[in-house]
Short mmCIF file of C-alpha atoms and ligand atoms in Angstrom, two decimals:
data_model
loop_
_atom_site.label_atom_id
_atom_site.label_comp_id
_atom_site.label_asym_id
_atom_site.label_seq_id
_atom_site.Cartn_x
_atom_site.Cartn_y
_atom_site.Cartn_z
CA UNK A 1 -3.22 -26.85 21.21
CA UNK A 2 -1.71 -24.73 18.46
CA UNK A 3 0.84 -21.89 18.87
CA UNK A 4 0.08 -18.20 18.52
CA UNK A 5 2.01 -18.04 15.19
CA UNK A 6 0.19 -21.02 13.76
CA UNK A 7 -3.18 -19.59 14.83
CA UNK A 8 -2.35 -16.25 13.24
CA UNK A 9 -1.30 -17.97 10.01
CA UNK A 10 -4.58 -19.90 9.89
CA UNK A 11 -6.50 -16.65 10.35
CA UNK A 12 -4.50 -14.65 7.82
CA UNK A 13 -4.76 -17.47 5.22
CA UNK A 14 -8.51 -16.84 5.15
CA UNK A 15 -8.47 -13.05 4.97
CA UNK A 16 -9.39 -11.31 1.71
CA UNK A 17 -9.30 -7.53 1.30
CA UNK A 18 -12.77 -5.93 1.13
CA UNK A 19 -13.97 -4.67 -2.31
CA UNK A 20 -13.33 -1.04 -3.35
CA UNK A 21 -15.93 1.72 -2.98
CA UNK A 22 -15.97 5.33 -4.17
CA UNK A 23 -16.21 8.03 -1.54
CA UNK A 24 -15.86 11.80 -1.60
CA UNK A 25 -12.49 13.32 -0.79
CA UNK A 26 -13.68 14.39 2.70
CA UNK A 27 -14.76 10.83 3.54
CA UNK A 28 -11.50 9.21 2.44
CA UNK A 29 -9.48 9.99 5.56
CA UNK A 30 -8.63 6.92 7.63
CA UNK A 31 -9.23 4.53 4.71
CA UNK A 32 -6.87 2.72 2.38
CA UNK A 33 -6.49 3.65 -1.28
CA UNK A 34 -7.82 0.85 -3.53
CA UNK A 35 -5.99 2.03 -6.64
CA UNK A 36 -2.94 4.03 -7.73
CA UNK A 37 -3.61 7.76 -8.09
CA UNK A 38 -2.09 9.63 -11.07
CA UNK A 39 -1.54 13.35 -11.30
CA UNK A 40 -3.64 15.14 -13.93
CA UNK A 41 -1.37 18.19 -13.95
CA UNK A 42 2.23 19.20 -13.31
CA UNK A 43 2.99 20.61 -9.87
CA UNK A 44 3.85 23.35 -9.73
CA UNK A 45 2.13 24.09 -13.05
CA UNK A 46 4.72 26.82 -13.75
CA UNK A 47 8.14 27.76 -12.35
CA UNK A 48 7.13 29.82 -9.34
CA UNK A 49 8.53 32.25 -6.82
CA UNK A 50 9.01 30.84 -3.30
CA UNK A 51 9.35 34.26 -1.69
CA UNK A 52 8.11 37.82 -2.18
CA UNK A 53 10.82 39.78 -3.97
CA UNK A 54 12.34 40.45 -7.42
CA UNK A 55 12.83 38.10 -10.32
CA UNK A 56 16.27 38.94 -11.77
CA UNK A 57 19.04 37.61 -14.01
CA UNK A 58 22.00 36.28 -12.00
CA UNK A 59 24.34 37.55 -14.74
CA UNK A 60 23.42 41.09 -13.72
CA UNK A 61 24.81 40.63 -10.21
CA UNK A 62 28.46 41.09 -11.08
CA UNK A 63 29.17 43.80 -8.53
CA UNK A 64 28.55 43.85 -4.76
CA UNK A 65 25.61 46.18 -5.31
CA UNK A 66 23.60 46.68 -8.52
CA UNK A 67 20.59 48.74 -9.43
CA UNK A 68 17.97 47.22 -11.76
CA UNK A 69 14.93 48.76 -13.40
CA UNK A 70 11.58 47.31 -12.19
CA UNK A 71 9.48 46.58 -15.29
CA UNK A 72 6.32 45.06 -13.83
CA UNK A 73 4.65 43.51 -10.80
CA UNK A 74 3.23 39.97 -10.78
CA UNK A 75 0.94 38.67 -8.03
CA UNK A 76 0.01 34.99 -7.40
CA UNK A 77 -2.79 34.21 -9.88
CA UNK A 78 -1.43 36.63 -12.51
CA UNK A 79 0.89 35.88 -15.41
CA UNK A 80 3.91 38.01 -16.42
CA UNK A 81 3.56 40.00 -19.64
CA UNK A 82 7.18 40.98 -20.09
CA UNK A 83 10.51 39.17 -20.33
CA UNK A 84 13.31 40.31 -18.03
CA UNK A 85 16.37 41.42 -19.98
CA UNK A 86 19.77 42.71 -18.85
CA UNK A 87 19.48 45.44 -16.23
CA UNK A 88 15.81 44.68 -15.39
CA UNK A 89 13.80 43.05 -12.60
CA UNK A 90 10.13 42.09 -12.05
CA UNK A 91 8.56 42.50 -8.63
CA UNK A 92 7.03 39.12 -7.85
CA UNK A 93 4.94 37.65 -5.03
CA UNK A 94 5.13 34.12 -3.60
CA UNK A 95 3.46 31.62 -5.90
CA UNK A 96 3.48 33.85 -8.99
CA UNK A 97 4.98 32.50 -12.26
CA UNK A 98 8.58 33.46 -13.01
CA UNK A 99 8.85 35.76 -16.07
CA UNK A 100 10.94 34.47 -18.95
CA UNK A 101 14.51 35.71 -18.89
CA UNK A 102 14.70 35.68 -15.06
CA UNK A 103 16.65 32.88 -13.40
CA UNK A 104 16.49 33.72 -9.70
CA UNK A 105 14.42 35.58 -7.13
CA UNK A 106 15.89 37.94 -4.54
CA UNK A 107 13.97 38.30 -1.28
CA UNK A 108 12.35 41.68 -0.79
CA UNK A 109 14.19 41.99 2.56
CA UNK A 110 17.55 41.99 0.67
CA UNK A 111 16.58 44.87 -1.64
CA UNK A 112 15.98 48.57 -1.51
CA UNK A 113 13.51 50.38 -3.71
CA UNK A 114 14.03 53.84 -5.28
CA UNK A 115 11.13 55.51 -7.05
CA UNK A 116 11.96 57.72 -10.00
CA UNK A 117 9.35 59.83 -11.89
CA UNK A 118 7.83 57.08 -13.97
CA UNK A 119 10.19 54.25 -13.16
CA UNK A 120 11.22 52.26 -10.14
CA UNK A 121 14.69 51.01 -9.39
CA UNK A 122 15.70 48.23 -7.05
CA UNK A 123 19.11 47.92 -5.45
CA UNK A 124 20.35 44.47 -4.76
CA UNK A 125 23.27 44.00 -2.48
CA UNK A 126 23.60 40.30 -1.75
CA UNK A 127 26.06 37.73 -3.01
CA UNK A 128 23.99 34.74 -1.92
CA UNK A 129 21.96 34.51 -5.12
CA UNK A 130 22.67 31.70 -7.61
CA UNK A 131 20.68 30.48 -10.57
CA UNK A 132 17.43 28.97 -9.31
CA UNK A 133 17.47 30.73 -5.94
CA UNK A 134 13.90 30.89 -4.46
CA UNK A 135 12.39 29.31 -7.56
CA UNK A 136 10.46 26.03 -7.67
CA UNK A 137 10.73 24.67 -11.21
CA UNK A 138 7.71 23.47 -13.20
CA UNK A 139 6.91 19.87 -12.20
CA UNK A 140 9.50 19.77 -9.41
CA UNK A 141 6.98 18.11 -7.05
CA UNK A 142 5.40 15.81 -9.67
CA UNK A 143 4.66 15.57 -13.39
CA UNK A 144 1.40 14.94 -15.16
CA UNK A 145 0.54 11.17 -15.35
CA UNK A 146 2.99 10.33 -12.55
CA UNK A 147 1.65 8.00 -9.83
CA UNK A 148 1.62 10.17 -6.71
CA UNK A 149 -0.06 7.71 -4.34
CA UNK A 150 -0.05 3.92 -4.61
CA UNK A 151 -2.83 1.45 -3.82
CA UNK A 152 -2.57 0.37 -0.19
CA UNK A 153 -1.61 3.82 1.14
CA UNK A 154 -3.43 4.94 4.28
CA UNK A 155 -5.14 8.28 3.67
CA UNK A 156 -4.17 10.74 6.37
CA UNK A 157 -4.62 14.51 6.30
CA UNK A 158 -1.45 14.77 4.19
CA UNK A 159 -2.80 12.41 1.52
CA UNK A 160 -6.17 14.23 1.54
CA UNK A 161 -4.25 17.39 0.63
CA UNK A 162 -2.35 15.70 -2.15
CA UNK A 163 -5.53 14.07 -3.51
CA UNK A 164 -7.02 17.53 -3.55
CA UNK A 165 -3.97 18.87 -5.39
CA UNK A 166 -4.46 16.31 -8.18
CA UNK A 167 -8.21 17.00 -8.39
CA UNK A 168 -9.68 13.83 -6.88
CA UNK A 169 -13.26 14.74 -5.97
CA UNK A 170 -13.98 11.00 -5.65
CA UNK A 171 -11.53 8.52 -4.18
CA UNK A 172 -11.58 4.74 -4.58
CA UNK A 173 -10.90 3.25 -1.17
CA UNK A 174 -11.09 -0.27 0.30
CA UNK A 175 -14.44 -0.61 2.02
CA UNK A 176 -13.84 -0.99 5.76
CA UNK A 177 -14.88 -4.44 6.96
CA UNK A 178 -18.19 -4.73 8.81
CA UNK A 179 -17.69 -6.45 12.16
CA UNK A 180 -20.72 -7.77 14.02
CA UNK A 181 -20.34 -8.12 17.79
CA UNK A 182 -22.50 -10.45 19.88
CA UNK A 183 -21.98 -10.89 23.63
CA UNK A 184 -23.25 -14.23 25.01
CA UNK A 185 -24.08 -15.23 28.56
CA UNK A 186 -27.17 -15.71 30.75
CA UNK A 187 -25.54 -13.56 33.42
CA UNK A 188 -25.26 -10.46 31.20
CA UNK A 189 -27.36 -7.33 31.35
CA UNK A 190 -27.06 -4.13 29.24
CA UNK A 191 -24.55 -1.69 30.68
CA UNK A 192 -27.37 0.82 31.23
CA UNK A 193 -28.99 -1.55 33.74
CA UNK A 194 -28.17 -2.33 37.36
CA UNK A 195 -27.27 -6.02 37.65
CA UNK A 196 -29.41 -8.22 39.95
CA UNK A 197 -27.75 -10.85 42.10
CA UNK A 198 -25.72 -13.21 39.98
CA UNK A 199 -25.69 -10.84 37.01
CA UNK A 200 -22.94 -8.64 35.58
CA UNK A 201 -22.96 -5.86 33.01
CA UNK A 202 -21.97 -6.58 29.41
CA UNK A 203 -18.68 -4.71 29.22
CA UNK A 204 -17.14 -6.81 26.44
CA UNK A 205 -19.77 -5.68 23.90
CA UNK A 206 -19.08 -1.97 24.17
CA UNK A 207 -15.32 -2.65 24.45
CA UNK A 208 -15.24 -4.67 21.23
CA UNK A 209 -17.46 -2.16 19.41
CA UNK A 210 -15.03 0.62 20.40
CA UNK A 211 -11.88 -1.37 19.58
CA UNK A 212 -13.35 -2.36 16.20
CA UNK A 213 -14.12 1.20 15.32
CA UNK A 214 -10.65 2.39 16.50
CA UNK A 215 -9.11 -0.32 14.26
CA UNK A 216 -10.77 1.29 11.23
CA UNK A 217 -13.64 -1.18 10.76
CA UNK A 218 -17.40 -0.66 10.97
CA UNK A 219 -18.95 -2.21 14.09
CA UNK A 220 -22.46 -3.69 14.07
CA UNK A 221 -23.62 -4.15 17.67
CA UNK A 222 -25.84 -7.21 18.04
CA UNK A 223 -26.25 -6.81 21.81
CA UNK A 224 -26.58 -9.81 24.15
CA UNK A 225 -27.72 -13.39 23.53
CA UNK A 226 -28.59 -15.93 26.20
CA UNK A 227 -26.84 -19.34 26.45
CA UNK A 228 -29.64 -21.02 24.56
CA UNK A 229 -29.11 -23.09 21.44
CA UNK A 230 -31.94 -21.64 19.37
CA UNK A 231 -31.43 -18.03 20.38
CA UNK A 232 -27.72 -18.28 19.72
CA UNK A 233 -28.30 -19.89 16.33
CA UNK A 234 -30.72 -17.15 15.27
CA UNK A 235 -28.42 -14.32 16.41
CA UNK A 236 -25.34 -15.94 14.90
CA UNK A 237 -27.10 -16.26 11.53
CA UNK A 238 -27.83 -12.53 11.72
CA UNK A 239 -24.12 -11.84 12.40
CA UNK A 240 -22.97 -13.96 9.46
CA UNK A 241 -24.15 -11.23 7.07
CA UNK A 242 -20.99 -9.31 7.88
CA UNK A 243 -17.31 -9.69 7.02
CA UNK A 244 -16.38 -10.68 10.59
CA UNK A 245 -18.49 -11.95 13.48
CA UNK A 246 -17.07 -11.53 16.98
CA UNK A 247 -18.68 -13.56 19.72
CA UNK A 248 -17.80 -13.00 23.33
CA UNK A 249 -18.10 -15.83 25.85
CA UNK A 250 -19.31 -19.42 25.68
CA UNK A 251 -16.15 -20.98 24.16
CA UNK A 252 -14.61 -22.55 27.31
CA UNK A 253 -15.35 -25.91 28.85
CA UNK A 254 -18.46 -24.97 30.92
CA UNK A 255 -21.84 -26.63 30.79
CA UNK A 256 -23.34 -23.67 28.97
CA UNK A 257 -20.43 -22.90 26.66
CA UNK A 258 -22.50 -23.64 23.60
CA UNK A 259 -20.94 -21.36 21.06
CA UNK A 260 -18.70 -23.87 19.19
CA UNK A 261 -21.51 -26.44 18.73
CA UNK A 262 -24.05 -23.77 17.67
CA UNK A 263 -21.56 -22.34 15.17
CA UNK A 264 -21.06 -25.84 13.70
CA UNK A 265 -24.82 -26.39 13.54
CA UNK A 266 -25.32 -23.23 11.42
CA UNK A 267 -22.53 -24.32 9.05
CA UNK A 268 -19.51 -22.38 10.26
CA UNK A 269 -16.41 -24.51 9.78
CA UNK A 270 -14.04 -24.87 12.72
CA UNK A 271 -10.45 -23.88 11.87
CA UNK A 272 -9.07 -24.08 15.42
CA UNK A 273 -10.18 -24.07 19.02
CA UNK A 274 -7.76 -23.16 21.81
CA UNK A 275 -4.36 -21.51 21.45
CA UNK A 276 -1.23 -21.87 23.62
CA UNK A 277 -1.59 -18.39 25.04
CA UNK A 278 -2.33 -16.67 28.38
CA UNK A 279 -4.77 -15.08 28.70
CA UNK A 280 -6.91 -16.16 25.74
CA UNK A 281 -6.53 -19.95 25.60
CA UNK A 282 -10.21 -20.76 24.78
CA UNK A 283 -10.21 -18.74 21.50
CA UNK A 284 -12.31 -20.37 18.75
CA UNK A 285 -11.91 -19.47 15.06
CA UNK A 286 -13.82 -20.58 12.01
CA UNK A 287 -15.14 -19.41 8.64
CA UNK A 288 -18.18 -19.81 6.43
CA UNK A 289 -18.74 -19.09 2.74
CA UNK A 290 -16.61 -18.96 -0.40
CA UNK A 291 -13.36 -17.07 -0.77
CA UNK A 292 -15.15 -14.24 -2.63
CA UNK A 293 -17.80 -13.83 0.07
CA UNK A 294 -16.90 -15.31 3.40
CA UNK A 295 -17.36 -14.44 7.05
CA UNK A 296 -14.65 -14.99 9.58
CA UNK A 297 -15.92 -15.95 13.04
CA UNK A 298 -13.98 -15.40 16.24
CA UNK A 299 -15.34 -16.91 19.44
CA UNK A 300 -13.53 -14.77 21.97
CA UNK A 301 -13.25 -15.86 25.61
CA UNK A 302 -15.64 -14.07 27.93
CA UNK A 303 -13.08 -12.82 30.39
CA UNK A 304 -12.52 -9.20 29.32
CA UNK A 305 -8.71 -9.22 29.18
CA UNK A 306 -8.64 -12.58 27.40
CA UNK A 307 -10.97 -11.11 24.80
CA UNK A 308 -8.83 -8.01 24.49
CA UNK A 309 -5.59 -10.00 24.03
CA UNK A 310 -7.22 -12.19 21.32
CA UNK A 311 -8.51 -9.07 19.59
CA UNK A 312 -5.00 -7.56 19.51
CA UNK A 313 -3.27 -10.76 18.36
CA UNK A 314 -5.76 -12.09 15.83
CA UNK A 315 -8.71 -9.80 15.07
CA UNK A 316 -6.74 -6.57 14.56
CA UNK A 317 -4.35 -8.08 11.91
CA UNK A 318 -7.37 -9.58 10.13
CA UNK A 319 -9.11 -6.17 10.08
CA UNK A 320 -5.92 -4.48 8.82
CA UNK A 321 -5.58 -6.99 5.97
CA UNK A 322 -9.28 -6.65 5.08
CA UNK A 323 -8.71 -2.85 4.99
CA UNK A 324 -6.06 -3.49 2.32
CA UNK A 325 -3.04 -3.21 4.60
CA UNK A 326 -1.77 -6.80 4.97
CA UNK A 327 1.82 -5.91 5.84
CA UNK A 328 1.20 -3.36 8.51
CA UNK A 329 3.99 -3.55 10.98
CA UNK A 330 3.00 -4.58 14.47
CA UNK A 331 4.12 -2.01 16.97
CA UNK A 332 6.52 -4.08 19.00
CA UNK A 333 9.91 -3.33 20.51
CA UNK A 334 12.36 -4.48 23.18
CA UNK A 335 12.52 -2.25 26.19
CA UNK A 336 14.08 -2.39 29.65
CA UNK A 337 12.11 -3.86 32.47
CA UNK A 338 11.63 -1.81 35.64
CA UNK A 339 11.49 -3.92 38.79
CA UNK A 340 11.26 -7.70 39.01
CA UNK A 341 8.94 -10.14 37.35
CA UNK A 342 8.59 -13.81 37.97
CA UNK A 343 6.93 -15.78 35.18
CA UNK A 344 5.76 -19.33 35.38
CA UNK A 345 3.47 -21.39 33.21
CA UNK A 346 3.53 -23.48 30.07
CA UNK A 347 2.00 -20.83 27.80
CA UNK A 348 3.40 -17.54 26.45
CA UNK A 349 1.95 -14.76 28.53
CA UNK A 350 0.83 -11.23 27.67
CA UNK A 351 1.04 -9.17 30.86
CA UNK A 352 -0.24 -5.56 31.06
CA UNK A 353 2.63 -3.05 31.18
CA UNK A 354 3.16 0.67 31.44
CA UNK A 355 5.81 1.81 29.02
CA UNK A 356 7.56 5.10 29.75
CA UNK A 357 9.04 6.65 26.65
CA UNK A 358 11.94 8.98 27.31
CA UNK A 359 14.60 10.39 24.98
CA UNK A 360 17.45 8.53 26.74
CA UNK A 361 15.72 5.26 27.47
CA UNK A 362 12.32 3.58 27.21
CA UNK A 363 11.33 1.35 30.11
CA UNK A 364 8.33 -0.80 31.00
CA UNK A 365 6.74 -1.48 34.35
CA UNK A 366 4.70 -4.72 34.76
CA UNK A 367 1.40 -3.69 36.37
CA UNK A 368 -0.24 -5.26 39.39
CA UNK A 369 -2.95 -7.36 37.85
CA UNK A 370 -5.51 -9.85 39.14
CA UNK A 371 -5.73 -11.84 35.90
CA UNK A 372 -8.04 -12.06 32.92
CA UNK A 373 -11.17 -10.75 34.68
CA UNK A 374 -9.39 -7.60 35.88
CA UNK A 375 -9.92 -5.02 33.19
CA UNK A 376 -9.51 -2.13 35.55
CA UNK A 377 -5.72 -2.67 35.97
CA UNK A 378 -5.37 -2.21 32.20
CA UNK A 379 -6.52 1.38 32.29
CA UNK A 380 -2.94 2.16 33.37
CA UNK A 381 -1.50 -0.04 30.59
CA UNK A 382 -0.20 1.16 27.23
CA UNK A 383 1.38 -2.14 26.21
CA UNK A 384 1.37 -5.87 26.75
CA UNK A 385 4.66 -7.42 27.87
CA UNK A 386 5.35 -10.81 26.23
CA UNK A 387 6.88 -13.41 28.45
CA UNK A 388 7.78 -16.74 26.76
CA UNK A 389 6.51 -20.02 28.20
CA UNK A 390 8.52 -21.49 31.09
CA UNK A 391 9.55 -20.62 34.60
CA UNK A 392 11.95 -17.68 34.71
CA UNK A 393 12.86 -14.66 36.79
CA UNK A 394 13.25 -11.33 35.02
CA UNK A 395 15.34 -8.66 36.73
CA UNK A 396 15.58 -4.87 36.44
CA UNK A 397 17.16 -3.64 33.19
CA UNK A 398 16.45 -6.88 31.35
CA UNK A 399 15.16 -6.45 27.80
CA UNK A 400 11.56 -7.65 27.34
CA UNK A 401 9.37 -7.51 24.24
CA UNK A 402 6.31 -5.27 24.38
CA UNK A 403 3.38 -4.92 22.07
CA UNK A 404 1.88 -1.44 22.02
CA UNK A 405 -1.80 -0.94 22.76
CA UNK A 406 -3.99 1.69 21.05
CA UNK A 407 -2.47 4.95 22.29
CA UNK A 408 -5.57 6.97 21.67
P1 AMP B 501 -17.29 -17.49 29.48
O1 AMP B 501 -16.19 -17.38 28.50
O2 AMP B 501 -18.64 -17.34 28.88
O3 AMP B 501 -17.13 -18.73 30.29
O4 AMP B 501 -17.09 -16.31 30.50
C1 AMP B 501 -15.93 -16.16 31.22
C2 AMP B 501 -16.06 -15.06 32.26
O5 AMP B 501 -16.23 -13.81 31.57
C3 AMP B 501 -17.25 -15.17 33.14
O6 AMP B 501 -16.88 -14.71 34.43
C4 AMP B 501 -18.26 -14.24 32.55
O7 AMP B 501 -19.21 -13.80 33.47
C5 AMP B 501 -17.39 -13.13 32.00
N1 AMP B 501 -18.04 -12.50 30.84
C6 AMP B 501 -18.62 -13.15 29.79
N2 AMP B 501 -19.14 -12.33 28.94
C7 AMP B 501 -18.89 -11.07 29.42
C8 AMP B 501 -19.19 -9.78 28.94
N3 AMP B 501 -19.81 -9.62 27.78
N4 AMP B 501 -18.78 -8.72 29.66
C9 AMP B 501 -18.14 -8.94 30.80
N5 AMP B 501 -17.77 -10.12 31.28
C10 AMP B 501 -18.17 -11.20 30.62
MG1 MG B 502 -20.58 -17.65 29.37
#
């Protein structure tokens, strides 16, 4: 049996990023940029006022209080027509271009206006103004032809704004991988049905569809297949049209655990079967196709929590890398254990935990859990606690490693 690290390496060695596709700006959110993005303009395109007030010359502010003549008014969207010379000021609104001659803006709140017959005068009585006050210089944010976003960046709302600022109507993103999901088992019925005796509902299918979509990939739900060689072969062939095929069930040592042999019969090459891990030991992994167009196949164990743990440890990193984000940091940290925990067993264990994040201290409580078939206990979990192989007692306050689950 191979280790978790070795298994992950074997998976990641076979992962290629998906090809780029063009989408509209509105569709880019949640995807990864497939190319560097350059600015087509300077930002700001002119030196601009950051407040509503008066554009002045700092050299004029020699006394505690000075009165300057207001020569024009410039709104955002307008351009100044006059230069500011000694003794003058231009009334200016936030975002408007700074007139030539002016080298600072005084906030309106720090001024007083006096209207003459045909002229206006503004009194400035502040000593806080220096050259450049309340002005954003031309190109201070970025210059034309500068790379403002690099390939590999995740597009969030912030990046959508910046892409809009540089005029990207179309954005080249990494196509999200398509992940087919097939639940296997004679005992399974659709979740909309009431199970007869001996049957259970297919909960892994909807869970894996949801987790795939939350991981930023595109799920393709293939429903349920019976434990029958021909039916499995036909449904698996259908699934191999995608970037990843996730199978649930049929990879353990039971009489009807046919998945590995059917996968081999349709040409999928076995990379590994079984990992030193609890829960999740029966995991099967293989691949088919060339490096340019291949499908990765994960045979996940049927027990729901085993499938979930294998998804987190192996499928999620593969999806991330296919999305063009190979070095995404796993959300793991050491936190203090609350209560006692006794671990025994020859495999590293992932136990559901409830992490409580507080300013002073983050702690984790190991949850009561009936093992890999007990999904319900995990509704209270927000992390998996990692206990190394071996028999060992863990006491309160001890540091344990946790891996965060999707926080929603
Ligand atoms: P298997 O890996 O096929 O031996 O299944 C292991 C256990 O997981 C059995 O108790 C199955 O009934 C259960 N199981 C298998 N597939 C599913 C599924 N899609 N949803 C819920 N439980 C399942
Ligand atoms: Mg089965």
